[in-house]
Coordinates of C-alpha atoms in Angstrom, one line a residue:
Chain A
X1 CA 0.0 0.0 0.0
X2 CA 2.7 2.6 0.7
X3 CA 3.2 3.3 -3.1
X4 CA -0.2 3.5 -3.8
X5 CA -2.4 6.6 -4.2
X6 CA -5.8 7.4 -5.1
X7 CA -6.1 9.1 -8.2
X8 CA -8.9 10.2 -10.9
X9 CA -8.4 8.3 -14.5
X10 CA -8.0 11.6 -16.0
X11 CA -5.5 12.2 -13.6
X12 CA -3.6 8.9 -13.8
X13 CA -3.1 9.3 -18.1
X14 CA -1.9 12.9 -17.5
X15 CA 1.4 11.7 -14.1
X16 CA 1.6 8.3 -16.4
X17 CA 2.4 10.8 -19.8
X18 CA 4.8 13.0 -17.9
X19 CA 6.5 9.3 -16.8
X20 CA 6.6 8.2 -20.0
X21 CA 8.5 11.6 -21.3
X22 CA 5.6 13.4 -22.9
X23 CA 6.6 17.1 -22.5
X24 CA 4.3 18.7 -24.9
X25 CA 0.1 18.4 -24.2
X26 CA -1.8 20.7 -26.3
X27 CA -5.8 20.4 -25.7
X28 CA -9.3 22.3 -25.5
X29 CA -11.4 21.8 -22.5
X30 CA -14.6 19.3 -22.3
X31 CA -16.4 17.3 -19.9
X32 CA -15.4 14.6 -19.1
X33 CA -11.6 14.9 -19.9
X34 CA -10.9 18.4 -18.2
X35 CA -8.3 16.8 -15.2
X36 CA -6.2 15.9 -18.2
X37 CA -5.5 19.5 -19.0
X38 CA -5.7 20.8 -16.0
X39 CA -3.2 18.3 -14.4
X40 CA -0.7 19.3 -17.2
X41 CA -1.2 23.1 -16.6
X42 CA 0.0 22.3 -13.1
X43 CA 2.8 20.4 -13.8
X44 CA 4.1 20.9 -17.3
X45 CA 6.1 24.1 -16.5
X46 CA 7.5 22.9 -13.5
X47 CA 9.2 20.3 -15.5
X48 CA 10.1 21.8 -18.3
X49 CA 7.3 20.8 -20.3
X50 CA 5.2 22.8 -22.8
X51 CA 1.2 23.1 -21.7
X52 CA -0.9 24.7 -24.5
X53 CA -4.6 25.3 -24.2
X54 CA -5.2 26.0 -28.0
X55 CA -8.0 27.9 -29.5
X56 CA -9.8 24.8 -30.7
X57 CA -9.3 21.0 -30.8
X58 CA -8.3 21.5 -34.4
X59 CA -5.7 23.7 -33.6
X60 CA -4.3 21.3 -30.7
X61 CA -4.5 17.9 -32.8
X62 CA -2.5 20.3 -35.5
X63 CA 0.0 21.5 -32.7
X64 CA 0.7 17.4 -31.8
X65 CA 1.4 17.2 -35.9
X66 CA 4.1 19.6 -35.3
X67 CA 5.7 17.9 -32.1
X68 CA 5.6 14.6 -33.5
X69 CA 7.2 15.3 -36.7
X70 CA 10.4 17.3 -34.7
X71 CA 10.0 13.3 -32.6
X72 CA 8.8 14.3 -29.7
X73 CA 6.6 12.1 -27.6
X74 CA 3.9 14.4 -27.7
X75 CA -0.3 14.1 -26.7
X76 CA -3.2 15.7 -26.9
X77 CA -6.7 14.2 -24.8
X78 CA -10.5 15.4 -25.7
X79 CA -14.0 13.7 -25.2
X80 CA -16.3 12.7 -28.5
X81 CA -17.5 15.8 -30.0
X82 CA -13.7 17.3 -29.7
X83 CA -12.5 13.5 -31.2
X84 CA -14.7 14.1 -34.1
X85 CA -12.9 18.0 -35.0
X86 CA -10.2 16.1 -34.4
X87 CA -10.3 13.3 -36.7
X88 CA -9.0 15.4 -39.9
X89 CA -5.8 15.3 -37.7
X90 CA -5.6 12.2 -37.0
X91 CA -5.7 11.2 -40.4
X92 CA -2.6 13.5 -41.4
X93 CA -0.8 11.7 -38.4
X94 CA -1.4 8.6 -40.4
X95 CA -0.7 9.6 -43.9
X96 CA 2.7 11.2 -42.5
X97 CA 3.4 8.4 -40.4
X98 CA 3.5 10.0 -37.1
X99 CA 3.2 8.7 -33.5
X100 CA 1.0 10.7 -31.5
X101 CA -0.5 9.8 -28.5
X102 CA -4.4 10.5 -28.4
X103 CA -6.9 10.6 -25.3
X104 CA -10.8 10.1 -25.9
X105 CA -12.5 10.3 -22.4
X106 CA -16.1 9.3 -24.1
X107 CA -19.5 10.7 -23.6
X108 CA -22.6 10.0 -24.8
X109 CA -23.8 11.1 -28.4
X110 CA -24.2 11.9 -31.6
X111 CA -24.0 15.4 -31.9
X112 CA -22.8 17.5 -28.6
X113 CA -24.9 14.9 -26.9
X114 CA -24.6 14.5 -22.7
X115 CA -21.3 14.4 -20.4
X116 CA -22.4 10.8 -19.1
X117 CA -20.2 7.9 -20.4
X118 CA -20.5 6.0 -23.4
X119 CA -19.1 3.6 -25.4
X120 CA -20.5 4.9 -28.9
X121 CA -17.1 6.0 -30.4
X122 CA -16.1 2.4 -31.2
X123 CA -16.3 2.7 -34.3
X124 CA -14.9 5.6 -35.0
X125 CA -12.1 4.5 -32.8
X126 CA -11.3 1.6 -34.5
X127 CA -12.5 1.6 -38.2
X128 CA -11.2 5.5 -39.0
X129 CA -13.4 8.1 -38.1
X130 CA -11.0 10.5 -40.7
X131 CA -10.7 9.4 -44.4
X132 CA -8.6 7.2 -46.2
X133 CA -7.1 3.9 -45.4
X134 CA -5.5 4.0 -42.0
X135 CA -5.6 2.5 -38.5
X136 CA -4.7 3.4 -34.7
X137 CA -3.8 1.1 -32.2
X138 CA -6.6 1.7 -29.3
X139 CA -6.4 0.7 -26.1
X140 CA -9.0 0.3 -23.6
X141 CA -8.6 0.4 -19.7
X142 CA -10.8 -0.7 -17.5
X143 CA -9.3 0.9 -14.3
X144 CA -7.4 3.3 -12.5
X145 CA -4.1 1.2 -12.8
X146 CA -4.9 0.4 -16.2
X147 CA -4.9 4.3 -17.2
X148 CA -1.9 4.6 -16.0
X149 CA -0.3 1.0 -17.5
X150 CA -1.9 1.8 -20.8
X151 CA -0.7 5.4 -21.4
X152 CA 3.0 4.6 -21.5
X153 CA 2.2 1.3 -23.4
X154 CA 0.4 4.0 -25.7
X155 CA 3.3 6.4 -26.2
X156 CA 5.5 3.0 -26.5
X157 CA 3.6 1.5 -29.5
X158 CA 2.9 5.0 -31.2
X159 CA 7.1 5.0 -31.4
X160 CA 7.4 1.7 -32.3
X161 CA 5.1 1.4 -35.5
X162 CA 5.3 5.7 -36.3
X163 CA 1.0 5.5 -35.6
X164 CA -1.3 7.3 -33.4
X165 CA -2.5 5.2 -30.2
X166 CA -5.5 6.3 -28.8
X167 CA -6.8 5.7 -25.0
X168 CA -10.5 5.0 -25.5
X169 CA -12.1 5.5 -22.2
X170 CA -15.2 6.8 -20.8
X171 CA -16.7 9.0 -18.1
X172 CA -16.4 6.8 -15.5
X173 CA -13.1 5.8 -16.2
X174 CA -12.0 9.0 -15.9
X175 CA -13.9 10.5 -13.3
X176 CA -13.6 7.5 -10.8
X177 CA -10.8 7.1 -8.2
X178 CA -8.6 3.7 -7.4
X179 CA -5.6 3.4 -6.0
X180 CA -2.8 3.3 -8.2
X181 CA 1.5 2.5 -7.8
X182 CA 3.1 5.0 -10.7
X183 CA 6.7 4.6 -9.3
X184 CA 6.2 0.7 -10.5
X185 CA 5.7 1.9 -14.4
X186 CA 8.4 0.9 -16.5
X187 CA 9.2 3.0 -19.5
X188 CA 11.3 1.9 -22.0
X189 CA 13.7 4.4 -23.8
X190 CA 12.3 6.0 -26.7
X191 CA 14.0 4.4 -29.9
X192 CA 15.8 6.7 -32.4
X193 CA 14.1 8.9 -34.8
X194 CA 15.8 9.4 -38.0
X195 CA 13.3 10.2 -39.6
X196 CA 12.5 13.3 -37.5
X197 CA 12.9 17.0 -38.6
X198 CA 15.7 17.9 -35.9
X199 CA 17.6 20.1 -38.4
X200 CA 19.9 18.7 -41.0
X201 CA 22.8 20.9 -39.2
X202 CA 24.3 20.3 -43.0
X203 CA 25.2 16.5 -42.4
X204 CA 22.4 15.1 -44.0
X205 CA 19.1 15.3 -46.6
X206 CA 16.4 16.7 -45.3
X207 CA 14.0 15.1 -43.7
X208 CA 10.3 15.7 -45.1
X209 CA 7.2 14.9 -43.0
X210 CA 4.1 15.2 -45.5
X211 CA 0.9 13.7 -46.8
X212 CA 0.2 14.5 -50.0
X213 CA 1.7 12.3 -52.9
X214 CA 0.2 13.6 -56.0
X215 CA 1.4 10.4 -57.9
X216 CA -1.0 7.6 -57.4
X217 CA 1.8 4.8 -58.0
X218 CA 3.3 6.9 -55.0
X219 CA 0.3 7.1 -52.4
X220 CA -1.0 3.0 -53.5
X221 CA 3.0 2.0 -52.1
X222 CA 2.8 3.9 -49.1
X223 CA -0.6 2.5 -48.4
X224 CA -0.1 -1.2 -49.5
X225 CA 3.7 -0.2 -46.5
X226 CA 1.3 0.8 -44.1
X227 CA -0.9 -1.9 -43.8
X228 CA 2.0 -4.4 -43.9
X229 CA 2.9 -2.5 -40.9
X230 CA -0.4 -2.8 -39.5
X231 CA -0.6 -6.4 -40.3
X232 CA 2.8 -7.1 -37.8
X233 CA 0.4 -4.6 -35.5
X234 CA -2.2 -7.3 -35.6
X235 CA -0.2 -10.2 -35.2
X236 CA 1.9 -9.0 -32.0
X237 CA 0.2 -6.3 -30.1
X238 CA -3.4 -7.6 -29.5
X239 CA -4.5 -7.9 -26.0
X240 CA -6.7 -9.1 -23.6
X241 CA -8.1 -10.5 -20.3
X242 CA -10.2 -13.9 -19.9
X243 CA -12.2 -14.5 -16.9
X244 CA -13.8 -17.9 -15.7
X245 CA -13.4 -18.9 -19.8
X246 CA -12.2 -22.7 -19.5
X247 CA -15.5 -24.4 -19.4
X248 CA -18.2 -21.2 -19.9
X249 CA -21.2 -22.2 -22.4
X250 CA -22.3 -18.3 -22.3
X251 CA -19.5 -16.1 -23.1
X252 CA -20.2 -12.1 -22.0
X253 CA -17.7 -9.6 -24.5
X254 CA -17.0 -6.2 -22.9
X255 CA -14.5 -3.6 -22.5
X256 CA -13.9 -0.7 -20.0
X257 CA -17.1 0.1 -17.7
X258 CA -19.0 -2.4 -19.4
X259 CA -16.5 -5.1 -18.4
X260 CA -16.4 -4.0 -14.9
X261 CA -20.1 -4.3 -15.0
X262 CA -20.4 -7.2 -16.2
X263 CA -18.0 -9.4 -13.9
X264 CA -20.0 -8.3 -11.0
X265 CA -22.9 -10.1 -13.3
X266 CA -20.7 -13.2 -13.7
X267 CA -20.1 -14.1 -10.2
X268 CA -23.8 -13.9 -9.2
X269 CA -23.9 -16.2 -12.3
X270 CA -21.5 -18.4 -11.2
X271 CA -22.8 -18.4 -7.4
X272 CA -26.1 -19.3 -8.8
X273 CA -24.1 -22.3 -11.7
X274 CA -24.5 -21.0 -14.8
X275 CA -21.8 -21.5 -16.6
X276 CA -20.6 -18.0 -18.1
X277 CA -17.4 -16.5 -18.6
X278 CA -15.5 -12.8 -20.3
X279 CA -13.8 -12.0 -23.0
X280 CA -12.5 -8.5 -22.2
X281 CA -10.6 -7.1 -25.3
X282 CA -7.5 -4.6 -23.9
X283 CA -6.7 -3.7 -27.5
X284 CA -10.0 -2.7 -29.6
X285 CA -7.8 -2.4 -32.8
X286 CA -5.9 -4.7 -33.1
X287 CA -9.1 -7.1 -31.9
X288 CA -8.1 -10.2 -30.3
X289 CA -8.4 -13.2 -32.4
X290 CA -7.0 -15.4 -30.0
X291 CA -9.3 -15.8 -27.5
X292 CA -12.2 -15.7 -29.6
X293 CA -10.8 -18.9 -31.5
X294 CA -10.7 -20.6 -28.3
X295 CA -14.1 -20.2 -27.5
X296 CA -15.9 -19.9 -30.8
X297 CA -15.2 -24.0 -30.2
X298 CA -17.7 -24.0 -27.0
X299 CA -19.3 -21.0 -26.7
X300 CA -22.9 -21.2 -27.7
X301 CA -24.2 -17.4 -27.0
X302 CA -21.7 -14.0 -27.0
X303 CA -23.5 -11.3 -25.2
X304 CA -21.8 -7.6 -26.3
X305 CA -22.2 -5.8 -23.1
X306 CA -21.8 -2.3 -24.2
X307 CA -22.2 1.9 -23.9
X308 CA -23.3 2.0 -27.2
X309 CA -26.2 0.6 -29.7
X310 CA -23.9 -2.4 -30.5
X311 CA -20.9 -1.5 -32.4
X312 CA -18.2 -4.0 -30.8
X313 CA -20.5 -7.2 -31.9
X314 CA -19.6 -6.5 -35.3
X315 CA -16.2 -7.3 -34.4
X316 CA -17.2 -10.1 -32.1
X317 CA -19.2 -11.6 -35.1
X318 CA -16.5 -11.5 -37.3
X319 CA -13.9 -13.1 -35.0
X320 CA -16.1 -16.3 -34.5
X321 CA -17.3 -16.4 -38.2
X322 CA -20.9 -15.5 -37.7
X323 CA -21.7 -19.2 -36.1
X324 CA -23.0 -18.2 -32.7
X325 CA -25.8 -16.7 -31.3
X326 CA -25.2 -13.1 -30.7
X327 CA -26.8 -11.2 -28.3
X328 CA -26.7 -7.3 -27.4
X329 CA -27.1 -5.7 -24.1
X330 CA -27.0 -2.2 -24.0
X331 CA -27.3 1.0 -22.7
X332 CA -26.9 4.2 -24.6
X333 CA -26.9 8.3 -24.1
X334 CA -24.8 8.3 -20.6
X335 CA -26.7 5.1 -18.8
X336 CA -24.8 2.3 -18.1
X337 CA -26.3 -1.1 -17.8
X338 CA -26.7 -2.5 -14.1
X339 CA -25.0 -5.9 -13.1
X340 CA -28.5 -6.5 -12.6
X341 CA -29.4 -6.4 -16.5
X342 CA -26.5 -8.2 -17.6
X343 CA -27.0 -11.3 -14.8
X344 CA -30.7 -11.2 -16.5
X345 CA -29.4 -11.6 -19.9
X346 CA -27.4 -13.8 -18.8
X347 CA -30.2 -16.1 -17.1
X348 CA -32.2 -15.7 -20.4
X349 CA -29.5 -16.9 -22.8
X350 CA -28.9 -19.6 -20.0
X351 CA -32.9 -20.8 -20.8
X352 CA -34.4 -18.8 -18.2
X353 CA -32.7 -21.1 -15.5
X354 CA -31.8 -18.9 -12.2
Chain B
X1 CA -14.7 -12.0 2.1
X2 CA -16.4 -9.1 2.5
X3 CA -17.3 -5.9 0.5
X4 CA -19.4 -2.8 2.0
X5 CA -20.7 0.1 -0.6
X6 CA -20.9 3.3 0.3
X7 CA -22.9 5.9 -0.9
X8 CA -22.2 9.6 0.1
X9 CA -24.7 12.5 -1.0
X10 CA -26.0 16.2 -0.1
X11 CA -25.8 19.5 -1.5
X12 CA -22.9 20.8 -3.2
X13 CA -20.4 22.1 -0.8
X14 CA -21.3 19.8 2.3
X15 CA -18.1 18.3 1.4
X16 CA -19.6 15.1 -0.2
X17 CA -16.9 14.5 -2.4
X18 CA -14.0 15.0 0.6
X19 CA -15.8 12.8 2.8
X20 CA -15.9 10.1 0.3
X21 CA -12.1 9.9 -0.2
X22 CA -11.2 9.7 3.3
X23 CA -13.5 7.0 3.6
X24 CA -11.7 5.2 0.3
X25 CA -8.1 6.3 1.8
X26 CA -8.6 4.7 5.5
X27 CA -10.1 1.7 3.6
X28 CA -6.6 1.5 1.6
X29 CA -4.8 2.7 4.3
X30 CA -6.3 -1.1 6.0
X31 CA -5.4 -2.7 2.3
X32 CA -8.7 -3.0 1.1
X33 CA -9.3 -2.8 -2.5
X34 CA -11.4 0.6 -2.6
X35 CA -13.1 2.9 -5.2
X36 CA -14.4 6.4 -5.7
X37 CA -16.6 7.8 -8.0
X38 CA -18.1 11.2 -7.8
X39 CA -21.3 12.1 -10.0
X40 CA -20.3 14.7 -12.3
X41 CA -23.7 15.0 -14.4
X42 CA -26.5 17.4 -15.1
X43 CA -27.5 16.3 -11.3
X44 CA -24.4 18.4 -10.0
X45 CA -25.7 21.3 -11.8
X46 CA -28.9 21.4 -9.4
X47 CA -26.9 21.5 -6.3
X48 CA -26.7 18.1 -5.4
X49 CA -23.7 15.9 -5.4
X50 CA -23.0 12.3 -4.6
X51 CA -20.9 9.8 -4.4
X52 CA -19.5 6.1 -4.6
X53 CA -17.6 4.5 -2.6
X54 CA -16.5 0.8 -2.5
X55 CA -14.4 -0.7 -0.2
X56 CA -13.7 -4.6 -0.8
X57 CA -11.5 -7.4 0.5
X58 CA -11.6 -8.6 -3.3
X59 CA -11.0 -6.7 -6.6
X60 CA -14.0 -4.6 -7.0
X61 CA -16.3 -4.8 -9.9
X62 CA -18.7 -2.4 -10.8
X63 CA -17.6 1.1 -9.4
X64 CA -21.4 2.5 -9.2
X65 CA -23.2 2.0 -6.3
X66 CA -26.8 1.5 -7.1
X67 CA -28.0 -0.3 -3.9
X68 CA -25.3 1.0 -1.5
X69 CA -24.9 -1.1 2.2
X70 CA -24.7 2.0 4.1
X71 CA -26.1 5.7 2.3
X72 CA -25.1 8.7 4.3
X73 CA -27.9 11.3 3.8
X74 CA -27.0 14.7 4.7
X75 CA -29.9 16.4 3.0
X76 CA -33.5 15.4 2.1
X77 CA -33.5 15.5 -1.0
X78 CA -30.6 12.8 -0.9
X79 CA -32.5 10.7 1.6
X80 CA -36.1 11.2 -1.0
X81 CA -33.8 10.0 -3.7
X82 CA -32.0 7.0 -2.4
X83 CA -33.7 5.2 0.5
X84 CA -35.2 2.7 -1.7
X85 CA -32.1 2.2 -3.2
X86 CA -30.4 0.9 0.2
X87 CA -30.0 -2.8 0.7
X88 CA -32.0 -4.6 3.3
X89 CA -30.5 -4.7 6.2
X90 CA -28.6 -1.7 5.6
X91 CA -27.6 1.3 7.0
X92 CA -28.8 4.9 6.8
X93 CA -27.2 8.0 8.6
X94 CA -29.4 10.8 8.4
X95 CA -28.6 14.2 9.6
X96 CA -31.3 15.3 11.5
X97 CA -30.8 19.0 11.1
X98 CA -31.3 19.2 8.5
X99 CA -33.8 16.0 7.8
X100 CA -37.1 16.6 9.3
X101 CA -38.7 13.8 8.3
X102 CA -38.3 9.8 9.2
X103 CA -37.0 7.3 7.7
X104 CA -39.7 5.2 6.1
X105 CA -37.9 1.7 5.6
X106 CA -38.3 -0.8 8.7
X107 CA -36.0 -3.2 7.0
X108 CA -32.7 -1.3 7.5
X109 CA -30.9 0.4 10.8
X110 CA -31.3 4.1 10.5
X111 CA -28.6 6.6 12.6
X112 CA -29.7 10.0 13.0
X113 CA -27.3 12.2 13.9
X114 CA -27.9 16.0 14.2
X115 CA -24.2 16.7 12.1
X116 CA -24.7 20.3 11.2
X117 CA -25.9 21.5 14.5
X118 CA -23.1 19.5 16.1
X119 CA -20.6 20.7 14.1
X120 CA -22.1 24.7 14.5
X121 CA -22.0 24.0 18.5
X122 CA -18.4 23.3 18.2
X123 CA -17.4 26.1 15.8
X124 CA -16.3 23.4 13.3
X125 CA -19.1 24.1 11.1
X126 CA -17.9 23.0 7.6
X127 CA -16.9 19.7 9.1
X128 CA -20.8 17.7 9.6
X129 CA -19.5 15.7 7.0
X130 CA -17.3 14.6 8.8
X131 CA -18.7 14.3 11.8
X132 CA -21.3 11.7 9.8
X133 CA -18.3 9.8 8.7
X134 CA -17.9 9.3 12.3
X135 CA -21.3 8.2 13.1
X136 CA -21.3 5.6 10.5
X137 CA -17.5 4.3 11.6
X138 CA -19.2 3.5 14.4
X139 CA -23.1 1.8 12.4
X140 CA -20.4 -0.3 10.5
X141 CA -18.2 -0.8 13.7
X142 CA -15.3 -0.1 11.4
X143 CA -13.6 2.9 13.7
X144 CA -10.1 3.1 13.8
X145 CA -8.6 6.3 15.4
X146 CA -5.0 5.3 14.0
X147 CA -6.3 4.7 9.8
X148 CA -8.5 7.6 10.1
X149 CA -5.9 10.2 10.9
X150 CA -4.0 8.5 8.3
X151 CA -6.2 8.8 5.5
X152 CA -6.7 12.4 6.5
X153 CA -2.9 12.8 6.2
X154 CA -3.4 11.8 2.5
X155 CA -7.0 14.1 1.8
X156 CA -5.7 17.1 4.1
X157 CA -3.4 19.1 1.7
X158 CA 0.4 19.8 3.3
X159 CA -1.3 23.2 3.3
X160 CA -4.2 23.0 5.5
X161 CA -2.3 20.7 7.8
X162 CA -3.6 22.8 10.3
X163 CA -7.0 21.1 9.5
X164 CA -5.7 17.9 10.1
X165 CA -7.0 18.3 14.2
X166 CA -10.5 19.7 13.5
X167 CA -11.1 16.8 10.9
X168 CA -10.2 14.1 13.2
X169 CA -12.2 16.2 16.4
X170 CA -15.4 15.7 14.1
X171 CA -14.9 12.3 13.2
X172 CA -14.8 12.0 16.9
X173 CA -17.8 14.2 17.8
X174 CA -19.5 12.1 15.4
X175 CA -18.2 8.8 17.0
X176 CA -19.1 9.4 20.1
X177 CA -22.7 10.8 19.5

């Protein structure tokens, strides 16, 4: 316990940033994200750092452009209307092949929608949101710790593959407090940046960060590079968590809140002998195949527990080939589904067996 | 194995929030697995506040209390709102200064503790929040002089040390009622 302190989310992905040597946060307040900019306003300039409330999210996402092509580890954090103004950025951050760190504390939508926590930028998250062909590694936590553990994973992986990894949390996540042990985070060093614009100090070519290829022989290679890229992405960097799996018949997907939720569901299950276990994907994109093989060979029923109107099931679907039943249990617009909801979907898929 | 929820709620500026965490710190403080989860909605916007608290010898799940083991009511609109919502058996501590009415439930133990009064009689009177925390230390038998003063230590900024004494003589007064 000595180690530990309580801390908000919000508050955990800003300290965990500064551990992992962000220096530069550039960001435009909203609800439900605000401790992220407001814990780097505090500390940034004791340390050195730069803290930059910009004039708009637009302006900030552009601002984390700049940083991350002179290879800085660099971040900015919003919730889901400021994610969608920034997702012209974010696509420049792929097309340039940038890593950039990216915080989307979620609230319930469309439109400017509520400051309650949702799940309902799934897709955007992980199937683009700007245009063209890209991808971004996105991690869900589903606590305090995991905040923390998952930010400097976040600014790890951005380095390590030149893409933007984006924290997709929600509300609660960042609003709630647990206790958390930041002097156990191990960073690793940054890895060289060659590729940066540091100055050529007449030693070398220059360096040129851009998006725009003109030629379309050009832009198809640098696509058809990319998604190599992605493809190593998908093959080494999934994660996950499976609880009470090995001999479940009812199989309950969720991530973040949800999958809190939900495990409060599977023990009165389990107290009560109904066979049912998690799947909780860490990684959104890449989406774990692994697990899902396993249990696509047992599982009779997947039920998406999510914040949203069912966007992960797609994924779920397509990871066990369409051959289950597949069942949605939601809430949407801020609410977030009881354990009491989920243990009765749970009971129903079960054949109405308490 | 045991887990006890916690919920916390009043008006805005009752200190909600503050009493919440110290709750959540002496439960870490004792190694407990504990959360804290503050409502930040349109609800805060009306003058209310609330919050979670969970404080588990396992991991905890869900960190929203919906049906809490022990609410602490410190104004009546908080005690309209969620005295359904405690579990039977439960615990209510009501302060009576500022609640008029009783509690309806016979199937839970209610406290009621005059905390804003108290804590105007012994010119600490931001602190009836904390002297409810003391009152229901002692509903859930789970005083300890020596993790409370701790957790304080942790809530009580380096710069308000000088609160550090007042907190803990409320958490007393409340004890002791």
């Amino acid at each position: 316990m000595q180690n530990k302190v309580l801390m908000k989310g919000n508050e955990a992905i800003a300290e965990a940033a500064i551990i992992a040597g962000c220096r530069h946060y550039f960001g435009y307040p909203i609800t439900p994200q605000t401790e992220v900019a407001a814990y780097m306003a505090k500390k940034m300039p004791k340390i050195g750092g730069t803290f930059l409330q910009a004039e708009s999210e637009i302006a900030a996402i552009n601002m984390v452009y700049g940083v991350a092509s002179a290879g800085l580890r660099v971040m900015t954090s919003s919730s889901s209307p400021g994610i969608s103004l920034k997702s012209e950025g974010l696509s420049y951050l792929a097309g340039a092949d940038l890593p950039a760190f990216v915080v989307n504390v979620q609230r319930g939508g469309p439109g400017l929608g509520g400051i309650q926590p949702s799940q309902s930028d799934y897709f955007q998250a992980t199937k683009g949101g700007g245009h063209g062909d890209y991808r971004m590694i996105v991690l869900a936590p589903a606590s305090v710790e995991e905040m923390a553990s998952l930010t400097v994973k976040g600014f790890e992986l951005a380095d390590k593959y030149r893409m933007t990894s984006m924290i997709l949390a929600d509300g609660t996540m960042g609003q709630m407090m647990e206790p958390v042990d930041l002097e156990n985070l191990k960073v690793s060093k940054a890895p060289e940046k060659p590729w940066a614009t540091t100055g050529t100090k007449m030693q070398r070519k220059h360096n040129i960060i851009n998006s725009l290829y003109l030629k379309p022989e050009e832009l198809e290679k640098g696509n058809i590079e990319r998604y190599e890229r992605y493809k190593i992405v998908e093959e080494n960097e999934a994660m996950y968590e499976e609880y009470l799996m090995d001999d479940a018949e009812i199989c309950v997907v969720a991530f973040g809140i949800a999958a809190r939720v939900s495990k409060n569901a599977i023990n009165e299950a389990r107290s009560r002998g109904i066979k049912v276990g998690l799947i909780r994907p860490i990684t959104l994109w890449p989406f774990p195949k692994a697990p899902f093989d396993k249990a696509k060979e047992h599982i009779k029923t997947f039920i998406s527990t999510e914040l949203s109107m069912g966007q992960m099931i797609e994924d779920v679907k397509l990871a066990t080939d369409c051959k289950a039943n597949y069942v949605l249990c939601n809430r949407v617009g801020g609410m977030i589904p009881s354990p009491e909801e989920v243990l009765e979907q749970i009971i129903k898929q079960n054949g109405g067996n308490k | 194995m045991k887990t006890t929820e916690l919920l916390f709620s009043g008006f805005g500026g009752q200190g909600i929030l503050f009493a919440g965490k110290v709750t959540a710190y002496k439960g870490l403080t004792e190694n407990k697995n504990v959360s804290w989860l503050p409502s930040y909605g349109p609800e805060m916007r009306g003058g209310t506040a609330s919050c979670s608290v969970i404080i588990s010898d396992d991991a905890v799940g869900s960190p929203i209390v919906s049906h809490p083991d022990c609410l602490i009511a410190l104004n009546l609109p908080s005690l309209d709102k969620y005295e359904s919502a405690v579990k039977t058996g439960g615990v209510i501590i009501a302060d009576s200064s500022l609640i008029e009415r009783k509690v309806e439930r016979t199937d839970v133990k209610v406290y009621y503790i005059p905390a804003t009064k108290l804590a105007n009689e012994n010119n600490i009177p931001t602190l009836a929040n904390m002297i409810a925390v003391g009152q229901m230390l002692k509903a859930l038998n789970e005083y300890n002089e020596d993790t409370v003063l701790q957790a304080l230590k942790k809530v009580v900024s380096a710069k308000h040390s000088d609160m550090l004494d007042v907190n803990l003589k409320a958490v007393k007064i409340g004890y002791e009622y």
